[in-house]
């Protein structure tokens, strides 16, 4: 029976989620190396045999945790593709989306997981790829859709021979205008450097001023 088939059973899903929850607590508390499948089994109440049947190895369990945690964070903001259809409220809608995205990343648990992934990225590059594909790449794709809507409304001008590529580039620039400094500060200086909600909104507004200054029609 495949893992996906097993996890359709409520009891199996409960054990699977309990294992991920225990793994998250232990990995974030002590790092990857010191955690064992035995310690995860003990804390989660899931037998070691069942852990191996779900994940195969500690590395695969860590990869599953990174993937799931990043997907959940993305879905908390981007449960559906955002669309902007009203020129009068467009900037407010984009600001609210960006504030929500930034606030989700500024969660201390998400930041701690990012630090741990970066620390293991040389040995396990698939961890960093999972975080990127399910986090920043999803966010940038959603912003590309939004910027396409802004262009359709005549609020921004995406000039270039390849509209899709140019829109993706604009989305990447906007994403990192918003994310770059807060993430760097929080990742390097710790949770005390996480901006307040008011500071987040002010930072996003400043980023949008720059973005619309560059791309405004």
C-alpha atoms as a PDB file:
ATOM      1  CA  UNK A   1       0.000   0.000   0.000  1.00  0.00           C
ATOM      2  CA  UNK A   2       1.355   3.445  -0.915  1.00  0.00           C
ATOM      3  CA  UNK A   3       1.909   6.103   1.749  1.00  0.00           C
ATOM      4  CA  UNK A   4      -0.751   8.327   0.193  1.00  0.00           C
ATOM      5  CA  UNK A   5      -3.261   5.505   0.465  1.00  0.00           C
ATOM      6  CA  UNK A   6      -2.386   4.877   4.122  1.00  0.00           C
ATOM      7  CA  UNK A   7      -2.751   8.536   4.993  1.00  0.00           C
ATOM      8  CA  UNK A   8      -6.361   8.608   3.829  1.00  0.00           C
ATOM      9  CA  UNK A   9      -7.195   6.739   7.041  1.00  0.00           C
ATOM     10  CA  UNK A  10      -7.861   9.187   9.911  1.00  0.00           C
ATOM     11  CA  UNK A  11      -5.753   7.176  12.355  1.00  0.00           C
ATOM     12  CA  UNK A  12      -2.804   7.147   9.965  1.00  0.00           C
ATOM     13  CA  UNK A  13      -3.085  10.866   9.246  1.00  0.00           C
ATOM     14  CA  UNK A  14      -3.192  11.557  12.987  1.00  0.00           C
ATOM     15  CA  UNK A  15       0.022   9.571  13.544  1.00  0.00           C
ATOM     16  CA  UNK A  16       1.683  11.212  10.557  1.00  0.00           C
ATOM     17  CA  UNK A  17       0.841  14.700  11.825  1.00  0.00           C
ATOM     18  CA  UNK A  18       1.897  13.808  15.378  1.00  0.00           C
ATOM     19  CA  UNK A  19       5.284  12.676  14.049  1.00  0.00           C
ATOM     20  CA  UNK A  20       5.747  15.937  12.132  1.00  0.00           C
ATOM     21  CA  UNK A  21       4.747  17.991  15.177  1.00  0.00           C
ATOM     22  CA  UNK A  22       7.212  16.155  17.407  1.00  0.00           C
ATOM     23  CA  UNK A  23       9.942  16.436  14.779  1.00  0.00           C
ATOM     24  CA  UNK A  24       9.378  20.187  14.463  1.00  0.00           C
ATOM     25  CA  UNK A  25       9.698  20.701  18.218  1.00  0.00           C
ATOM     26  CA  UNK A  26      12.893  18.672  18.414  1.00  0.00           C
ATOM     27  CA  UNK A  27      14.584  19.954  15.261  1.00  0.00           C
ATOM     28  CA  UNK A  28      13.967  23.574  16.197  1.00  0.00           C
ATOM     29  CA  UNK A  29      15.075  23.012  19.783  1.00  0.00           C
ATOM     30  CA  UNK A  30      18.342  21.163  19.207  1.00  0.00           C
ATOM     31  CA  UNK A  31      19.107  21.045  15.468  1.00  0.00           C
ATOM     32  CA  UNK A  32      19.078  18.243  12.942  1.00  0.00           C
ATOM     33  CA  UNK A  33      22.040  16.168  14.105  1.00  0.00           C
ATOM     34  CA  UNK A  34      21.015  15.571  17.700  1.00  0.00           C
ATOM     35  CA  UNK A  35      17.479  14.408  16.888  1.00  0.00           C
ATOM     36  CA  UNK A  36      16.882  10.698  16.311  1.00  0.00           C
ATOM     37  CA  UNK A  37      13.995   8.652  15.022  1.00  0.00           C
ATOM     38  CA  UNK A  38      13.884   7.085  18.499  1.00  0.00           C
ATOM     39  CA  UNK A  39      13.405  10.472  20.156  1.00  0.00           C
ATOM     40  CA  UNK A  40      10.700  11.451  17.661  1.00  0.00           C
ATOM     41  CA  UNK A  41       8.922   8.140  18.156  1.00  0.00           C
ATOM     42  CA  UNK A  42       9.010   8.590  21.933  1.00  0.00           C
ATOM     43  CA  UNK A  43       7.664  12.154  21.889  1.00  0.00           C
ATOM     44  CA  UNK A  44       5.007  11.536  19.230  1.00  0.00           C
ATOM     45  CA  UNK A  45       3.790   8.186  20.545  1.00  0.00           C
ATOM     46  CA  UNK A  46       4.253   6.732  17.051  1.00  0.00           C
ATOM     47  CA  UNK A  47       6.282   3.532  16.774  1.00  0.00           C
ATOM     48  CA  UNK A  48       9.659   3.749  15.074  1.00  0.00           C
ATOM     49  CA  UNK A  49       8.544   1.132  12.568  1.00  0.00           C
ATOM     50  CA  UNK A  50       5.590   3.318  11.607  1.00  0.00           C
ATOM     51  CA  UNK A  51       7.859   6.363  11.321  1.00  0.00           C
ATOM     52  CA  UNK A  52      10.087   4.543   8.862  1.00  0.00           C
ATOM     53  CA  UNK A  53       7.079   3.323   6.896  1.00  0.00           C
ATOM     54  CA  UNK A  54       5.913   6.944   6.507  1.00  0.00           C
ATOM     55  CA  UNK A  55       9.215   8.728   5.941  1.00  0.00           C
ATOM     56  CA  UNK A  56      11.978   6.202   5.270  1.00  0.00           C
ATOM     57  CA  UNK A  57      14.679   8.156   7.099  1.00  0.00           C
ATOM     58  CA  UNK A  58      15.246  11.137   9.384  1.00  0.00           C
ATOM     59  CA  UNK A  59      16.311  13.188   6.376  1.00  0.00           C
ATOM     60  CA  UNK A  60      13.088  12.376   4.526  1.00  0.00           C
ATOM     61  CA  UNK A  61      11.092  13.247   7.644  1.00  0.00           C
ATOM     62  CA  UNK A  62      12.845  16.618   7.816  1.00  0.00           C
ATOM     63  CA  UNK A  63      12.118  17.200   4.140  1.00  0.00           C
ATOM     64  CA  UNK A  64       8.436  16.359   4.714  1.00  0.00           C
ATOM     65  CA  UNK A  65       8.342  18.802   7.631  1.00  0.00           C
ATOM     66  CA  UNK A  66       9.919  21.635   5.640  1.00  0.00           C
ATOM     67  CA  UNK A  67       7.578  21.009   2.703  1.00  0.00           C
ATOM     68  CA  UNK A  68       4.433  20.823   4.817  1.00  0.00           C
ATOM     69  CA  UNK A  69       5.276  23.800   7.027  1.00  0.00           C
ATOM     70  CA  UNK A  70       6.089  25.997   4.034  1.00  0.00           C
ATOM     71  CA  UNK A  71       2.939  24.946   2.174  1.00  0.00           C
ATOM     72  CA  UNK A  72       0.774  25.686   5.202  1.00  0.00           C
ATOM     73  CA  UNK A  73       2.375  29.116   5.581  1.00  0.00           C
ATOM     74  CA  UNK A  74       1.776  29.895   1.895  1.00  0.00           C
ATOM     75  CA  UNK A  75      -1.812  28.644   2.019  1.00  0.00           C
ATOM     76  CA  UNK A  76      -2.544  30.798   5.076  1.00  0.00           C
ATOM     77  CA  UNK A  77      -2.209  33.830   2.773  1.00  0.00           C
ATOM     78  CA  UNK A  78      -2.662  32.401  -0.714  1.00  0.00           C
ATOM     79  CA  UNK A  79      -5.492  29.895  -0.378  1.00  0.00           C
ATOM     80  CA  UNK A  80      -6.573  31.043  -3.847  1.00  0.00           C
ATOM     81  CA  UNK A  81      -4.944  33.034  -6.637  1.00  0.00           C
ATOM     82  CA  UNK A  82      -5.334  36.733  -5.722  1.00  0.00           C
ATOM     83  CA  UNK A  83      -6.957  38.964  -8.346  1.00  0.00           C
ATOM     84  CA  UNK A  84      -7.275  42.742  -8.513  1.00  0.00           C
ATOM     85  CA  UNK A  85     -10.186  44.083 -10.566  1.00  0.00           C
ATOM     86  CA  UNK A  86     -10.919  47.597  -9.229  1.00  0.00           C
ATOM     87  CA  UNK A  87      -8.469  50.392 -10.021  1.00  0.00           C
ATOM     88  CA  UNK A  88      -9.841  52.472  -7.152  1.00  0.00           C
ATOM     89  CA  UNK A  89      -8.934  49.935  -4.479  1.00  0.00           C
ATOM     90  CA  UNK A  90      -6.035  48.218  -6.248  1.00  0.00           C
ATOM     91  CA  UNK A  91      -3.194  49.656  -4.177  1.00  0.00           C
ATOM     92  CA  UNK A  92      -4.973  48.883  -0.898  1.00  0.00           C
ATOM     93  CA  UNK A  93      -5.587  45.300  -2.020  1.00  0.00           C
ATOM     94  CA  UNK A  94      -1.959  44.808  -3.038  1.00  0.00           C
ATOM     95  CA  UNK A  95      -0.754  46.353   0.223  1.00  0.00           C
ATOM     96  CA  UNK A  96      -2.981  44.064   2.290  1.00  0.00           C
ATOM     97  CA  UNK A  97      -1.730  41.011   0.381  1.00  0.00           C
ATOM     98  CA  UNK A  98       1.919  41.993   0.856  1.00  0.00           C
ATOM     99  CA  UNK A  99       1.439  42.768   4.548  1.00  0.00           C
ATOM    100  CA  UNK A 100      -0.172  39.348   5.046  1.00  0.00           C
ATOM    101  CA  UNK A 101       2.664  37.610   3.183  1.00  0.00           C
ATOM    102  CA  UNK A 102       5.332  39.428   5.173  1.00  0.00           C
ATOM    103  CA  UNK A 103       3.574  38.791   8.493  1.00  0.00           C
ATOM    104  CA  UNK A 104       3.348  35.068   7.697  1.00  0.00           C
ATOM    105  CA  UNK A 105       7.099  34.866   7.057  1.00  0.00           C
ATOM    106  CA  UNK A 106       7.846  36.877  10.212  1.00  0.00           C
ATOM    107  CA  UNK A 107       6.360  34.077  12.346  1.00  0.00           C
ATOM    108  CA  UNK A 108       9.119  32.979  14.779  1.00  0.00           C
ATOM    109  CA  UNK A 109       8.603  29.289  13.988  1.00  0.00           C
ATOM    110  CA  UNK A 110       8.886  29.924  10.253  1.00  0.00           C
ATOM    111  CA  UNK A 111      12.047  31.969  10.775  1.00  0.00           C
ATOM    112  CA  UNK A 112      13.559  29.265  12.988  1.00  0.00           C
ATOM    113  CA  UNK A 113      12.843  26.643  10.341  1.00  0.00           C
ATOM    114  CA  UNK A 114      14.466  28.845   7.679  1.00  0.00           C
ATOM    115  CA  UNK A 115      17.591  29.165   9.808  1.00  0.00           C
ATOM    116  CA  UNK A 116      17.734  25.409  10.281  1.00  0.00           C
ATOM    117  CA  UNK A 117      17.265  24.740   6.555  1.00  0.00           C
ATOM    118  CA  UNK A 118      20.025  27.203   5.653  1.00  0.00           C
ATOM    119  CA  UNK A 119      22.314  25.497   8.140  1.00  0.00           C
ATOM    120  CA  UNK A 120      21.724  22.128   6.450  1.00  0.00           C
ATOM    121  CA  UNK A 121      21.490  23.362   2.845  1.00  0.00           C
ATOM    122  CA  UNK A 122      25.000  22.311   1.840  1.00  0.00           C
ATOM    123  CA  UNK A 123      24.479  18.718   2.949  1.00  0.00           C
ATOM    124  CA  UNK A 124      20.790  18.515   2.010  1.00  0.00           C
ATOM    125  CA  UNK A 125      20.100  20.935  -0.859  1.00  0.00           C
ATOM    126  CA  UNK A 126      16.659  19.401  -1.414  1.00  0.00           C
ATOM    127  CA  UNK A 127      15.559  21.036   1.865  1.00  0.00           C
ATOM    128  CA  UNK A 128      16.335  24.510   0.555  1.00  0.00           C
ATOM    129  CA  UNK A 129      14.661  23.669  -2.746  1.00  0.00           C
ATOM    130  CA  UNK A 130      11.493  22.535  -0.939  1.00  0.00           C
ATOM    131  CA  UNK A 131      11.405  25.775   1.043  1.00  0.00           C
ATOM    132  CA  UNK A 132      11.964  27.889  -2.072  1.00  0.00           C
ATOM    133  CA  UNK A 133       9.462  26.051  -4.286  1.00  0.00           C
ATOM    134  CA  UNK A 134       6.687  26.130  -1.674  1.00  0.00           C
ATOM    135  CA  UNK A 135       7.475  29.568  -0.257  1.00  0.00           C
ATOM    136  CA  UNK A 136       9.125  32.373  -2.252  1.00  0.00           C
ATOM    137  CA  UNK A 137       8.303  30.873  -5.638  1.00  0.00           C
ATOM    138  CA  UNK A 138       4.599  30.615  -4.769  1.00  0.00           C
ATOM    139  CA  UNK A 139       4.597  34.184  -3.450  1.00  0.00           C
ATOM    140  CA  UNK A 140       6.310  35.544  -6.561  1.00  0.00           C
ATOM    141  CA  UNK A 141       3.923  33.667  -8.862  1.00  0.00           C
ATOM    142  CA  UNK A 142       0.960  35.185  -7.031  1.00  0.00           C
ATOM    143  CA  UNK A 143       2.465  38.666  -7.347  1.00  0.00           C
ATOM    144  CA  UNK A 144       2.992  38.120 -11.072  1.00  0.00           C
ATOM    145  CA  UNK A 145      -0.748  37.482 -11.391  1.00  0.00           C
ATOM    146  CA  UNK A 146      -1.513  40.626  -9.403  1.00  0.00           C
ATOM    147  CA  UNK A 147       0.896  42.729 -11.476  1.00  0.00           C
ATOM    148  CA  UNK A 148      -0.742  41.395 -14.631  1.00  0.00           C
ATOM    149  CA  UNK A 149      -4.051  42.638 -13.262  1.00  0.00           C
ATOM    150  CA  UNK A 150      -2.537  46.036 -12.471  1.00  0.00           C
ATOM    151  CA  UNK A 151      -1.252  46.247 -16.046  1.00  0.00           C
ATOM    152  CA  UNK A 152      -4.702  45.373 -17.394  1.00  0.00           C
ATOM    153  CA  UNK A 153      -6.163  48.174 -15.258  1.00  0.00           C
ATOM    154  CA  UNK A 154      -3.606  50.615 -16.680  1.00  0.00           C
ATOM    155  CA  UNK A 155      -1.938  51.197 -13.314  1.00  0.00           C
ATOM    156  CA  UNK A 156       1.495  49.829 -14.220  1.00  0.00           C
ATOM    157  CA  UNK A 157       3.428  49.528 -17.450  1.00  0.00           C
ATOM    158  CA  UNK A 158       5.391  46.361 -18.106  1.00  0.00           C
ATOM    159  CA  UNK A 159       7.603  47.222 -21.057  1.00  0.00           C
ATOM    160  CA  UNK A 160       9.678  44.637 -22.876  1.00  0.00           C
ATOM    161  CA  UNK A 161       9.636  42.098 -25.658  1.00  0.00           C
ATOM    162  CA  UNK A 162       8.514  39.242 -23.367  1.00  0.00           C
ATOM    163  CA  UNK A 163       5.553  40.335 -21.238  1.00  0.00           C
ATOM    164  CA  UNK A 164       5.464  37.162 -19.116  1.00  0.00           C
ATOM    165  CA  UNK A 165       9.176  37.282 -18.346  1.00  0.00           C
ATOM    166  CA  UNK A 166       9.071  41.009 -17.627  1.00  0.00           C
ATOM    167  CA  UNK A 167       6.065  40.539 -15.329  1.00  0.00           C
ATOM    168  CA  UNK A 168       7.891  37.791 -13.424  1.00  0.00           C
ATOM    169  CA  UNK A 169      10.900  40.078 -13.037  1.00  0.00           C
ATOM    170  CA  UNK A 170       8.707  42.886 -11.700  1.00  0.00           C
ATOM    171  CA  UNK A 171       7.065  40.435  -9.290  1.00  0.00           C
ATOM    172  CA  UNK A 172      10.468  39.265  -8.060  1.00  0.00           C
ATOM    173  CA  UNK A 173      11.600  42.845  -7.522  1.00  0.00           C
ATOM    174  CA  UNK A 174       8.448  43.742  -5.593  1.00  0.00           C
ATOM    175  CA  UNK A 175       8.670  40.576  -3.513  1.00  0.00           C
ATOM    176  CA  UNK A 176      12.216  41.347  -2.380  1.00  0.00           C
ATOM    177  CA  UNK A 177      11.566  45.053  -1.904  1.00  0.00           C
ATOM    178  CA  UNK A 178       9.054  43.892   0.693  1.00  0.00           C
ATOM    179  CA  UNK A 179      10.783  40.802   2.089  1.00  0.00           C
ATOM    180  CA  UNK A 180      14.487  41.567   1.873  1.00  0.00           C
ATOM    181  CA  UNK A 181      15.313  43.829   4.816  1.00  0.00           C
ATOM    182  CA  UNK A 182      12.803  42.420   7.362  1.00  0.00           C
ATOM    183  CA  UNK A 183      13.888  38.834   6.630  1.00  0.00           C
ATOM    184  CA  UNK A 184      17.592  39.689   6.827  1.00  0.00           C
ATOM    185  CA  UNK A 185      17.152  41.482  10.134  1.00  0.00           C
ATOM    186  CA  UNK A 186      14.995  38.793  11.720  1.00  0.00           C
ATOM    187  CA  UNK A 187      17.104  35.904  10.421  1.00  0.00           C
ATOM    188  CA  UNK A 188      20.382  37.421  11.626  1.00  0.00           C
ATOM    189  CA  UNK A 189      19.365  39.468  14.656  1.00  0.00           C
ATOM    190  CA  UNK A 190      16.682  37.194  16.106  1.00  0.00           C
ATOM    191  CA  UNK A 191      13.007  37.475  16.956  1.00  0.00           C
ATOM    192  CA  UNK A 192      13.475  40.828  18.713  1.00  0.00           C
ATOM    193  CA  UNK A 193      14.096  42.295  15.252  1.00  0.00           C
ATOM    194  CA  UNK A 194      10.665  41.231  13.954  1.00  0.00           C
ATOM    195  CA  UNK A 195       8.787  44.423  12.976  1.00  0.00           C
ATOM    196  CA  UNK A 196       5.581  45.447  14.701  1.00  0.00           C
ATOM    197  CA  UNK A 197       2.355  45.375  12.647  1.00  0.00           C
ATOM    198  CA  UNK A 198       2.571  49.157  12.199  1.00  0.00           C
ATOM    199  CA  UNK A 199       6.170  48.886  11.048  1.00  0.00           C
ATOM    200  CA  UNK A 200       5.226  46.133   8.587  1.00  0.00           C
ATOM    201  CA  UNK A 201       2.550  48.301   6.987  1.00  0.00           C
ATOM    202  CA  UNK A 202       4.855  51.315   6.783  1.00  0.00           C
ATOM    203  CA  UNK A 203       7.577  49.185   5.203  1.00  0.00           C
ATOM    204  CA  UNK A 204       5.169  47.750   2.622  1.00  0.00           C
ATOM    205  CA  UNK A 205       3.838  51.219   1.778  1.00  0.00           C
ATOM    206  CA  UNK A 206       7.398  52.457   1.174  1.00  0.00           C
ATOM    207  CA  UNK A 207       8.099  49.448  -1.056  1.00  0.00           C
ATOM    208  CA  UNK A 208       4.931  50.130  -3.064  1.00  0.00           C
ATOM    209  CA  UNK A 209       5.915  53.789  -3.464  1.00  0.00           C
ATOM    210  CA  UNK A 210       9.158  52.633  -5.040  1.00  0.00           C
ATOM    211  CA  UNK A 211       7.472  49.971  -7.153  1.00  0.00           C
ATOM    212  CA  UNK A 212       4.795  52.286  -8.561  1.00  0.00           C
ATOM    213  CA  UNK A 213       7.440  54.979  -9.054  1.00  0.00           C
ATOM    214  CA  UNK A 214       9.325  52.590 -11.314  1.00  0.00           C
ATOM    215  CA  UNK A 215       6.430  50.839 -13.043  1.00  0.00           C
ATOM    216  CA  UNK A 216       3.529  53.265 -12.725  1.00  0.00           C
ATOM    217  CA  UNK A 217       1.830  54.005 -16.013  1.00  0.00           C
END
